XYZ file of C-alpha atoms in Angstrom:
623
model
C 156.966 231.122 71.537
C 158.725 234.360 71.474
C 159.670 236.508 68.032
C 163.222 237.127 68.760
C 165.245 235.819 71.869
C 168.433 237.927 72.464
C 169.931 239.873 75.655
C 169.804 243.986 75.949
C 173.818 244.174 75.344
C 173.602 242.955 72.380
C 170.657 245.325 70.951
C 172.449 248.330 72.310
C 175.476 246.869 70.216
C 173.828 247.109 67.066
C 175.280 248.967 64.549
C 171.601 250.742 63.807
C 168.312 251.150 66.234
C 166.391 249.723 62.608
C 168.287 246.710 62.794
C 166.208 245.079 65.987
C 162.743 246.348 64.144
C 164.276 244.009 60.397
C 165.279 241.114 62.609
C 161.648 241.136 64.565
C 159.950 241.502 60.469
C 162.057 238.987 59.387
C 161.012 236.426 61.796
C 157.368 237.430 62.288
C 157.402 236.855 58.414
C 158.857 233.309 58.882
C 157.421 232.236 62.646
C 153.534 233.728 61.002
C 153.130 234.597 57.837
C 152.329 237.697 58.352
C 154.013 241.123 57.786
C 154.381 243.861 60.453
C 152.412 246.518 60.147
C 154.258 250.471 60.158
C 153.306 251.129 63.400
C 154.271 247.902 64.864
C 158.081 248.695 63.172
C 158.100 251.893 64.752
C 157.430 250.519 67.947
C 160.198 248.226 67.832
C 162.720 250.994 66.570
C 161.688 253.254 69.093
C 161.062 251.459 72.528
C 163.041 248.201 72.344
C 166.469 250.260 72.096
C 164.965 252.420 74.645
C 164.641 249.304 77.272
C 167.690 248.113 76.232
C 170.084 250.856 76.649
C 167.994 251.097 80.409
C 169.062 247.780 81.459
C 172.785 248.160 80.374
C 173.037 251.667 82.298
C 171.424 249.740 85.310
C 174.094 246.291 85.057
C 171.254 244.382 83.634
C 172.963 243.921 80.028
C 172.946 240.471 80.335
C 169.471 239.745 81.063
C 167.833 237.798 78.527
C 165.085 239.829 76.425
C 162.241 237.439 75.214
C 160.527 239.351 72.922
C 157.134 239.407 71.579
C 156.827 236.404 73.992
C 153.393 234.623 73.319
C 151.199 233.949 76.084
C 150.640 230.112 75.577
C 146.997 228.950 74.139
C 146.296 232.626 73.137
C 146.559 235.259 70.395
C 147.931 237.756 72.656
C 152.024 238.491 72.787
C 153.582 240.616 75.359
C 155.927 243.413 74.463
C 158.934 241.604 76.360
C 159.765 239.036 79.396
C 163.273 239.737 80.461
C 164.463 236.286 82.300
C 167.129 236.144 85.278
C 168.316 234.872 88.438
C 166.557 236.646 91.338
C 169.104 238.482 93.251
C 168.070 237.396 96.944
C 166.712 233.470 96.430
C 168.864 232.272 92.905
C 165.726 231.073 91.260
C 164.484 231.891 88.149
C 162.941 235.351 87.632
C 160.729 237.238 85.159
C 159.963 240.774 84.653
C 157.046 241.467 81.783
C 157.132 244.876 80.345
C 154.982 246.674 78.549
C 156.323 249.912 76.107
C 154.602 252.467 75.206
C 155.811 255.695 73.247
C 153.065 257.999 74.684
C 154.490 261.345 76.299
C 150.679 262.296 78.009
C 147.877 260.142 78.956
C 144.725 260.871 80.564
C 142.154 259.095 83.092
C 139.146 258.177 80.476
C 136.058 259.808 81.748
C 136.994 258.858 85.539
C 137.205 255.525 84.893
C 140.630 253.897 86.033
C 140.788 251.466 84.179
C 140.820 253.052 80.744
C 142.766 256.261 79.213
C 143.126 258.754 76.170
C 146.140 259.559 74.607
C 146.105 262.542 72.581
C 147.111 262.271 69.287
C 145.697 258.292 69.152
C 141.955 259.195 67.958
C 139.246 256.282 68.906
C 138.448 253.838 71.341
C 140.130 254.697 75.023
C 143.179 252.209 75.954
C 143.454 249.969 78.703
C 145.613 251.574 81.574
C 149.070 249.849 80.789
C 149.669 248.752 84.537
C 146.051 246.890 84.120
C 147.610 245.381 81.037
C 150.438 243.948 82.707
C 149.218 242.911 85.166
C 146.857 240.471 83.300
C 149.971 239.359 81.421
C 151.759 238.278 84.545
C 148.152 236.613 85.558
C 147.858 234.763 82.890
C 151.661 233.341 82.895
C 151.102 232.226 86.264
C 148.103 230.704 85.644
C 149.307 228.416 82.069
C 152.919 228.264 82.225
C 153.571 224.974 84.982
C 157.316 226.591 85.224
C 156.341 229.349 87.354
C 152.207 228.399 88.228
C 154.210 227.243 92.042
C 156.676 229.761 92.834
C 154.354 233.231 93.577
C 157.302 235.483 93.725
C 158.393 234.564 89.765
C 156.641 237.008 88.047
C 157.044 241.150 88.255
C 155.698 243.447 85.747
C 156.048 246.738 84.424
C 154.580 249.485 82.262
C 157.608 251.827 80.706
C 156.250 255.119 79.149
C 159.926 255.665 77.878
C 158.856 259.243 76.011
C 157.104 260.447 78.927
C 159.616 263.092 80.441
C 157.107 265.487 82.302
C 155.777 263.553 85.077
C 152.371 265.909 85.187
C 151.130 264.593 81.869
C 150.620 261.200 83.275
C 149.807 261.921 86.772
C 146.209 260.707 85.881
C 147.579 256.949 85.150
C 149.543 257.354 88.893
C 146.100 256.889 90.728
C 145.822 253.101 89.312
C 147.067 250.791 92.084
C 150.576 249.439 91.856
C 152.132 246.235 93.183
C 155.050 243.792 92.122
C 152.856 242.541 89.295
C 152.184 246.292 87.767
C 153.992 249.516 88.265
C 154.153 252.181 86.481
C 157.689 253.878 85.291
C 158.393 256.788 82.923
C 161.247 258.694 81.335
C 161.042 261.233 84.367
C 161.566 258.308 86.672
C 164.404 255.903 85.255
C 166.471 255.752 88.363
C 162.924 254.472 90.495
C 162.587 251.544 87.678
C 166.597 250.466 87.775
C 165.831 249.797 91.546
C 162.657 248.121 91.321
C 164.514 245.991 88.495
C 167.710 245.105 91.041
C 164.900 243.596 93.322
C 164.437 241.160 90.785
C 166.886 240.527 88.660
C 170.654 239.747 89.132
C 173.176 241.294 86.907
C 174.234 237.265 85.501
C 172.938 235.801 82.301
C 169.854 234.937 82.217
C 169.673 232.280 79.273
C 168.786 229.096 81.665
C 165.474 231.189 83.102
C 164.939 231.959 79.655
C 165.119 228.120 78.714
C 162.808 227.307 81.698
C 160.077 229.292 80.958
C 160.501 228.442 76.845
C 160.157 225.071 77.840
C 157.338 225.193 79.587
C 154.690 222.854 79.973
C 151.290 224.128 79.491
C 147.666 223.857 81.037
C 146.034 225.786 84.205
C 147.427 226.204 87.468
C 146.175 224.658 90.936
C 145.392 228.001 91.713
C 142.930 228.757 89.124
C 141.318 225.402 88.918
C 140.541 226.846 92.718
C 138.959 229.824 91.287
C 137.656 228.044 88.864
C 135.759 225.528 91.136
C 134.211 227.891 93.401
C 133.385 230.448 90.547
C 131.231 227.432 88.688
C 130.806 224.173 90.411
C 127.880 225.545 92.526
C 125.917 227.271 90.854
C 121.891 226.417 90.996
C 121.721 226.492 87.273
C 124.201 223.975 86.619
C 122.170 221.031 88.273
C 122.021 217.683 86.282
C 118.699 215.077 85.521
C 118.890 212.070 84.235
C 121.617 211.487 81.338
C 123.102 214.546 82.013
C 124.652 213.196 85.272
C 125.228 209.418 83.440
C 127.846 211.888 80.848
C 129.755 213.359 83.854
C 129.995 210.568 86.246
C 131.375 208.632 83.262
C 133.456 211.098 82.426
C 135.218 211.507 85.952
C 135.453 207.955 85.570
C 137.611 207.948 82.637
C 139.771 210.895 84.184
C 140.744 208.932 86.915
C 141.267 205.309 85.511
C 143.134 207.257 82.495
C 145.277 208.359 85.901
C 145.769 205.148 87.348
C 146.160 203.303 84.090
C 148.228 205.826 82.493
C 146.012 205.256 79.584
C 143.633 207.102 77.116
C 140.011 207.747 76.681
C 137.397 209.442 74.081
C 133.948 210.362 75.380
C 131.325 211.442 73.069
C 127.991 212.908 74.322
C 125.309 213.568 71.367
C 122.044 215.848 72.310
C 119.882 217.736 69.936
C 119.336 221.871 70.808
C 118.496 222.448 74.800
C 119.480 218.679 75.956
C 121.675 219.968 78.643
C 125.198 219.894 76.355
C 126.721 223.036 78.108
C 125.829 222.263 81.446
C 127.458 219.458 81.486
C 130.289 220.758 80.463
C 129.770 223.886 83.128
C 129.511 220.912 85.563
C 132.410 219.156 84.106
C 134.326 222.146 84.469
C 133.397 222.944 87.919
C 133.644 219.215 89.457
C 137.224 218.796 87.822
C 138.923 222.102 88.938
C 137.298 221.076 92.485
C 139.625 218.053 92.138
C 142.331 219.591 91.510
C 142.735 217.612 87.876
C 144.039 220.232 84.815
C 140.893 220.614 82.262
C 139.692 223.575 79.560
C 136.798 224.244 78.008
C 136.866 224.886 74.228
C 134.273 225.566 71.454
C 134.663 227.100 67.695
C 132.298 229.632 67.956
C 133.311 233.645 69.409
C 129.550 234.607 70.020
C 129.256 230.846 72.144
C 133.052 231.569 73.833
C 132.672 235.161 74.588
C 128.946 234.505 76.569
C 130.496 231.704 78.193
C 133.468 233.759 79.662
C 130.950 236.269 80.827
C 128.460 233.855 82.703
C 131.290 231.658 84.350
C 133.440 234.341 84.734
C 131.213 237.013 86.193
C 132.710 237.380 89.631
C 136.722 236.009 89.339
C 137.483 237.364 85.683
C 140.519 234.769 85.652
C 137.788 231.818 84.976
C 137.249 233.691 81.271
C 140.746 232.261 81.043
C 139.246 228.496 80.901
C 137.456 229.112 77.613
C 139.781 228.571 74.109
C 138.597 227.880 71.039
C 139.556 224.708 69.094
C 142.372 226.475 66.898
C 144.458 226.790 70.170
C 145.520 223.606 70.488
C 147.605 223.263 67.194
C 150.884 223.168 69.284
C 149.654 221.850 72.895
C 151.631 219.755 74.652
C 150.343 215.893 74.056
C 148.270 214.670 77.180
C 149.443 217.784 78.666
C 145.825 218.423 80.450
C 143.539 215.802 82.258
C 140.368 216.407 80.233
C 139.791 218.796 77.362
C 136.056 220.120 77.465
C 134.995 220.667 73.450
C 131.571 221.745 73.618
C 129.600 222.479 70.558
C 131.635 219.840 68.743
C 130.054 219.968 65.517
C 131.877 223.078 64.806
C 135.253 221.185 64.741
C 136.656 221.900 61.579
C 138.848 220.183 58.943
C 142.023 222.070 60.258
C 143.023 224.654 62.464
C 144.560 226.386 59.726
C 143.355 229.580 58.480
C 144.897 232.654 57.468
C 146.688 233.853 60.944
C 147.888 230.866 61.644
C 151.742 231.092 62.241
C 153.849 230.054 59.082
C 155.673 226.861 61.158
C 152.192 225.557 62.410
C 150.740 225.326 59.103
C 149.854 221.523 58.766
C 147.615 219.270 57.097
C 146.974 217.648 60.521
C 143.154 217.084 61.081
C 142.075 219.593 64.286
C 140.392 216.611 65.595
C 143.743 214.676 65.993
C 144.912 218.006 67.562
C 142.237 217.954 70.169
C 142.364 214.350 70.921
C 145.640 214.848 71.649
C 145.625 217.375 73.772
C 144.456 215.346 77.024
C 144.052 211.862 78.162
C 140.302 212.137 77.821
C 138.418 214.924 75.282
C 134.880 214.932 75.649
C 132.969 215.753 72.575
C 129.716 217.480 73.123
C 127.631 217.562 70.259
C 124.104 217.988 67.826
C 125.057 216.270 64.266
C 121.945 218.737 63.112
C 123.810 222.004 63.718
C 126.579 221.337 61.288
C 126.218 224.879 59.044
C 129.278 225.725 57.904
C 131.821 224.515 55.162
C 134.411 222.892 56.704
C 132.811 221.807 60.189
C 132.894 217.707 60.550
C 132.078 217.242 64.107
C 129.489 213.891 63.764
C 129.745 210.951 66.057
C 130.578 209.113 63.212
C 133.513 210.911 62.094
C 135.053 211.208 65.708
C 134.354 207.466 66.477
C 136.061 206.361 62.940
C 139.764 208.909 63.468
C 139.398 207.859 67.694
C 139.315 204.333 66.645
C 142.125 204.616 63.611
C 144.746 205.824 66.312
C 143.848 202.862 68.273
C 142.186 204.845 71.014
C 138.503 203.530 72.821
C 135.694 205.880 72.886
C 132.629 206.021 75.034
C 128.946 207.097 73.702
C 126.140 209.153 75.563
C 122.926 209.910 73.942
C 121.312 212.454 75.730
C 117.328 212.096 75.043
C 115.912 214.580 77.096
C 114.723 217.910 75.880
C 115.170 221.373 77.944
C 114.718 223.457 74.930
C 111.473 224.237 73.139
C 109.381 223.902 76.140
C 111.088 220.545 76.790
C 108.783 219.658 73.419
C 110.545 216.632 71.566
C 107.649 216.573 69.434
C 108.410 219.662 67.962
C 111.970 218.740 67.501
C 110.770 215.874 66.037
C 108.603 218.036 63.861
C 111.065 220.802 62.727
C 113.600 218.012 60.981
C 110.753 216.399 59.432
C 109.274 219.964 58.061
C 113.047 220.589 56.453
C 113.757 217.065 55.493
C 116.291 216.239 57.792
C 114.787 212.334 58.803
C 113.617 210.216 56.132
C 109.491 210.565 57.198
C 107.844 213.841 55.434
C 106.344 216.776 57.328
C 103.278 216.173 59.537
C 100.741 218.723 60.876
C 101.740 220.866 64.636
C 98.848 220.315 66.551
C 98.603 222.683 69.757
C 100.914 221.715 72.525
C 100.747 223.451 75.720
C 105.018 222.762 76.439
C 105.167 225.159 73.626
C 103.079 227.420 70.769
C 104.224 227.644 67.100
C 102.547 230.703 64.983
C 102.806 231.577 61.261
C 103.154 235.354 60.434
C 101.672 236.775 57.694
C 104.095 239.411 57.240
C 107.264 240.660 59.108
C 105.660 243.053 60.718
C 103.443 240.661 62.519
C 106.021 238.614 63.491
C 107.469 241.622 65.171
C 104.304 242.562 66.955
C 103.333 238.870 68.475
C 107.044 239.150 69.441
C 106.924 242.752 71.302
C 103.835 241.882 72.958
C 105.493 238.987 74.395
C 108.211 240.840 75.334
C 106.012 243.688 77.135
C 105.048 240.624 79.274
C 108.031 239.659 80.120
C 109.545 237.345 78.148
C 112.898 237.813 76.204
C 112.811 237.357 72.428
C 115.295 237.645 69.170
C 114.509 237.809 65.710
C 116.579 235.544 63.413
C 116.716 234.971 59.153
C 118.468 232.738 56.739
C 121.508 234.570 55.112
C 119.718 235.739 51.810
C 120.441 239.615 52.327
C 123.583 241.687 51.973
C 125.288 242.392 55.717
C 127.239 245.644 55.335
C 129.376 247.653 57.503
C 128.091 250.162 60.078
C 128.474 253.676 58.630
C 130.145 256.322 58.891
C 128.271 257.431 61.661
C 128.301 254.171 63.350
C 124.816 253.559 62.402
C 123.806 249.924 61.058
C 122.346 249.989 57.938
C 118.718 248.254 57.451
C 120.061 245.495 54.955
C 117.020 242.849 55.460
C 114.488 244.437 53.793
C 111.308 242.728 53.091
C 108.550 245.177 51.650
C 108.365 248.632 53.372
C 109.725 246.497 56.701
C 113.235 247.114 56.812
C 115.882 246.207 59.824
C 119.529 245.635 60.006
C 120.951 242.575 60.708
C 123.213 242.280 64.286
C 126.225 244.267 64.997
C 130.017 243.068 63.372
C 131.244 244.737 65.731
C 133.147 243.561 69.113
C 131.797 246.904 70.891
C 128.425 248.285 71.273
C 127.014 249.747 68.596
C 124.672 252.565 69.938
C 121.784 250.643 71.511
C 122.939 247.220 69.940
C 125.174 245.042 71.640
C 128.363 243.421 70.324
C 128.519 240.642 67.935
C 129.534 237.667 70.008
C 126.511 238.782 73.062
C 123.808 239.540 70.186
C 121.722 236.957 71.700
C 122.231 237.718 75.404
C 122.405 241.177 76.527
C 119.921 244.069 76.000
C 119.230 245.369 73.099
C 119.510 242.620 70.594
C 116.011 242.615 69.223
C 116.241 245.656 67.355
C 118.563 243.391 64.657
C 118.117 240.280 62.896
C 120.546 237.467 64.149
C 121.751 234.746 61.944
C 122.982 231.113 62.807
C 126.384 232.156 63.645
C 125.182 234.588 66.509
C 122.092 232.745 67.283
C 123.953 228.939 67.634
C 124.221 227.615 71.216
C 122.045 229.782 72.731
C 118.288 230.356 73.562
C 115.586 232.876 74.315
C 111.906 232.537 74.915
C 110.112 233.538 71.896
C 111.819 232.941 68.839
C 111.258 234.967 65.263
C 112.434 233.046 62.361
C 112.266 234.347 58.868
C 112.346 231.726 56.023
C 114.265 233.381 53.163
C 113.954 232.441 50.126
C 116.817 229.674 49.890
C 114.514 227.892 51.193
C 110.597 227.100 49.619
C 108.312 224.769 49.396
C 107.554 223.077 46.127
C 105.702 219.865 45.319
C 105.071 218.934 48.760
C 107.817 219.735 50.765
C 111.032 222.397 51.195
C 113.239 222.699 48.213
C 116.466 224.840 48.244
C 117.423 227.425 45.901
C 121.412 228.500 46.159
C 120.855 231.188 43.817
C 119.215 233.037 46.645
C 121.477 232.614 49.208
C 124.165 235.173 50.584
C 126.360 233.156 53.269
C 130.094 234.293 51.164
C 131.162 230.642 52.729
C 128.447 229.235 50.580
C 130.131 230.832 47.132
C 132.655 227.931 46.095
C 131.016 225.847 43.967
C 133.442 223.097 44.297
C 134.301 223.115 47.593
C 130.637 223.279 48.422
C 128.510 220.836 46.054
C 124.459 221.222 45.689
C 124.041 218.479 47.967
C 126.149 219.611 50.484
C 124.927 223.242 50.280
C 121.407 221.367 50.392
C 122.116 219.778 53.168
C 123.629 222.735 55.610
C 120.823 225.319 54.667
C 118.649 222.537 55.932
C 120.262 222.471 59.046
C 120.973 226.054 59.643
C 117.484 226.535 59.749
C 116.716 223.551 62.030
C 119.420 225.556 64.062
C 117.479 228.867 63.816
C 114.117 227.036 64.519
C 114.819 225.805 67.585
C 116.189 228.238 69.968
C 112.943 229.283 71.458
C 111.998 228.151 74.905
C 108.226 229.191 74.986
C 107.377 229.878 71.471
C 108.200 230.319 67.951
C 106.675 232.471 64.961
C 107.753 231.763 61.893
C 107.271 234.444 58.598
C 108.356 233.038 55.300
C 109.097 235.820 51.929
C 107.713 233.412 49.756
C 103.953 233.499 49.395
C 102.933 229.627 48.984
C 105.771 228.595 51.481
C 103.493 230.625 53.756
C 100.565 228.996 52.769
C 101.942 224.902 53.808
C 102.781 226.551 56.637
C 99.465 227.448 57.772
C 97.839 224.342 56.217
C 100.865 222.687 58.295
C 100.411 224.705 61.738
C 96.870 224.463 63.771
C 96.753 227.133 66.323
């Protein structure tokens, strides 16, 4: 999808430079419902006129100009693809530019990658070459019209305002190749011959088509990368039922193949039964074979930590991982298998308040993702539904597979990996919050895994610091029954879960370190994240050792057993009254804190606010 598809003659041939910036408001207004901001319009005034005028003076006026061109199954756009014949072979070719109005930039503390820009206070920019470059990566990688024919793709960085080549010298230093180079005011004759190499001076509407039309999914090439990156790594190694879900599932890929048919497989686990790694395995094994498959999930922390851990060495894997909302306009059976781990985060709809204006639907996102390839494979816990909106259950995915006519496949996975591979204290946890039909029973001492009872937050801190000076990696978690505000001014975060005289803040908002904290989405990964409190949608999906849960006070026990109270609660999704009934806001509390409960591996300790929930918990818990 591109904003605004014209050619650069017919910009220059505008009657005013504003005009381009009113036709690219206009349709971002219509294409997403939303309006551009100022500096976005300037941009458009200023550079696209710029580029235009450029490739008339150079014979290029006929080029096509896609731009604002989307990168498929992302958020991200790129400032323009121009789309031609290559001058030497006849076959389509692209150029991706990126425009920038800066007149200086400057190597960011020696690091090559990033730079200042005086005069744009706050975080350093990405070097616009690096930028690019990852554009023309990712193109290659997702868009089948050009994933087979290497020499497609050129890109360039255009600092149109910058007319004294020493106040960019610094950004000279990056490396340059076809896919990234570097041109400037100063230099305008260098970039209308790098441009000639690729482009012919015809129209360039039926490249333009080509790549428009695209089909999407990943390239040979990556599922390569891909395969080596994750397919043999030691931790991904399968017991049991774990290797039952992905033998059956390369099954179904390749009778779907021969059969040109259709197939849903479910796989249902509680917390730590191995739901990841198989789809870590699944997405390894299938990129090995060469068949086109993504992983997906609805939750950034869970996404972001994935993309880091597969990713680590070949960056391009981070491309694999999409969230569910990405597939409103996929391609139908465009991929082999779609990988939609975490599944009980799939939501009503895709559609939320960025969503483009022409994609708003009241189509279901399951139908979406079910559509997307001849055999999704749901990964899910039915228990870690916590949000308004999320409808993942095996029943629900069964009943819409089955009302499109389509067969689906079940695997239960029964083992336990989490909690010191302790089912009993699975078992235990959703019979102390009501989530089976049987009341609570006492936790007698198992040696798979300890469970302690804080009398105060402080405790709970200490037992968890002197695990830690041992070794062992622990978090801190709480229900949502305090405010969450901002950072400061100062960038400090503020200590909004106070209990007593114990006060600490809750994790970061932020997608960027915060001092000593660590971003949002790797709260419950990377150093520094027990200084906060985490809640269920930072703490979901992933583990640690020990395990601090505080019991707010939405949640007591009265008369024998754990009562809610909604009053108490702060969760802003929790607010609408109709959307959200008692029972229904009954019923997620209950399982956001069978979520928070269970993401220790060695041990939990449990502190409730709420002086005789304390005490069942001790007559409840023999140590």
């Amino acid at each position: 999808m591109t904003l605004l598809r014209t050619s650069a003659r017919r910009i220059v041939e505008l009657d005013r430079p504003d005009s381009i910036a009113e036709q690219l408001l206009e349709q971002m207004l219509f294409k997403t419902g939303r309006r551009a901001s100022l500096s976005e319009q300037k941009s458009w005034s200023r550079s696209l006129p710029a580029l235009a005028q450029d490739l008339v003076d150079a014979g290029l006026g006929d080029v096509e100009m896609l731009v604002e061109y989307h990168l498929p199954l992302t958020s991200q756009r790129a400032d323009v693809v121009l789309a031609g014949v290559h001058p030497q072979s006849g076959a389509a070719s692209y150029v991706v530019v990126e425009l920038k109005q800066w007149t200086a930039a400057y190597r960011y503390e020696d690091n090559p990658e990033l730079v200042e820009v005086p005069g744009m206070p706050g975080a350093p920019k990405l070097h616009p070459v690096a930028q690019v470059r990852g554009y023309c990566e990712y193109i290659s990688d997702f868009a089948r019209a050009v994933s087979d024919q290497p020499d497609a793709l050129a890109g360039i960085a255009y600092l149109h305002n910058a007319t004294d080549p020493g106040t960019v010298a610094d950004l000279r230093t990056y490396p340059a190749g076809v896919t990234g180079r570097l041109f400037t005011a100063a230099d305008r004759g260098d970039m209308h011959d790098f441009l000639h190499t690729r482009l012919a001076p015809t129209p360039g509407r039926a490249a333009a088509d080509t790549l428009m039309r695209s089909a999407v999914a990943p390239s040979q090439q990556l599922l390569k990368v891909a395969a080596s990156e994750v397919r043999d790594r030691p931790q991904f190694h399968l017991l049991g039922n774990q290797q039952l879900a992905v033998d059956l599932v390369l099954h179904a890929v390749e009778s779907s193949r021969a059969a040109n048919s259709k197939r849903v497989i479910i796989v249902t686990g509680g917390p730590g039964s191995g739901k990841s790694v198989i789809a870590l395995s699944l997405l390894g094994e299938l990129a090995r074979r060469g068949r086109t498959v993504l992983h997906a999930t609805g939750s950034r922390s869970f996404t972001q930590t994935l993309r880091k851990v597969a990713g680590h060495r070949a960056p391009r894997v981070q491309k694999m991982f999409k969230y569910f909302n990405q597939f409103m306009s996929a391609e139908p059976n465009g991929l082999d298998v779609l990988i939609l781990d975490e599944a009980h985060r799939i939501r009503e709809t895709s559609v939320d308040r960025y969503t483009r204006a022409e994609l708003r639907t009241d189509r279901p996102q399951v139908d979406e993702l079910i559509a997307a390839a001849r055999v999704p494979v749901f990964l899910l816990d039915e228990h870690q539904v916590v949000r308004p909106g999320e409808m993942g259950s095996l029943e629900q995915v069964q009943r819409y597979a089955t009302s499109i006519g389509l067969e689906t496949q079940h695997v239960h996975l029964g083992e336990q990996f989490r909690c010191g591979g302790s089912e009993e204290y699975v078992l235990w946890v959703k019979r102390l919050l009501g989530l089976t039909d049987e009341g609570p029973f006492k936790w007698t001492p198992d040696p798979q895994f300890t469970v302690r009872v804080a009398d105060t937050p402080e405790e709970m801190e200490h037992l968890l610091l002197q695990q830690m000076e041992q070794g062992y990696s622990a978090r801190m978690t709480a229900g949502y029954c305090w405010p969450w505000s901002n950072a400061d001014k100062d960038g400090n975060l503020v200590p909004d879960v106070q209990i007593g005289s114990w006060a600490r803040p809750w994790n970061s908002k932020s997608d960027r370190r915060t001092g000593d904290a660590p971003p949002a989405p790797l709260w419950a990964t990377e150093d520094g994240g027990f200084g906060q409190v985490g809640c269920v949608y930072t703490a979901q999906g992933f583990e640690y050792d020990w395990n601090g849960v505080i019991l707010g006070p939405d949640l007591v026990w009265r008369d024998g057993r754990f009562t809610t109270d909604r009053a108490a609660n702060r969760d802003p999704d929790f607010k609408n009254r109709t959307k959200i009934t008692d029972v229904r806001f009954d019923r997620l509390v209950r399982n956001v804190y069978k979520v928070l409960l269970t993401r220790g591996m060695v041990g939990t300790v449990i502190y409730s606010t709420d002086p005789e929930s304390r005490e069942a918990l001790r007559n409840l818990i023999t140590t």
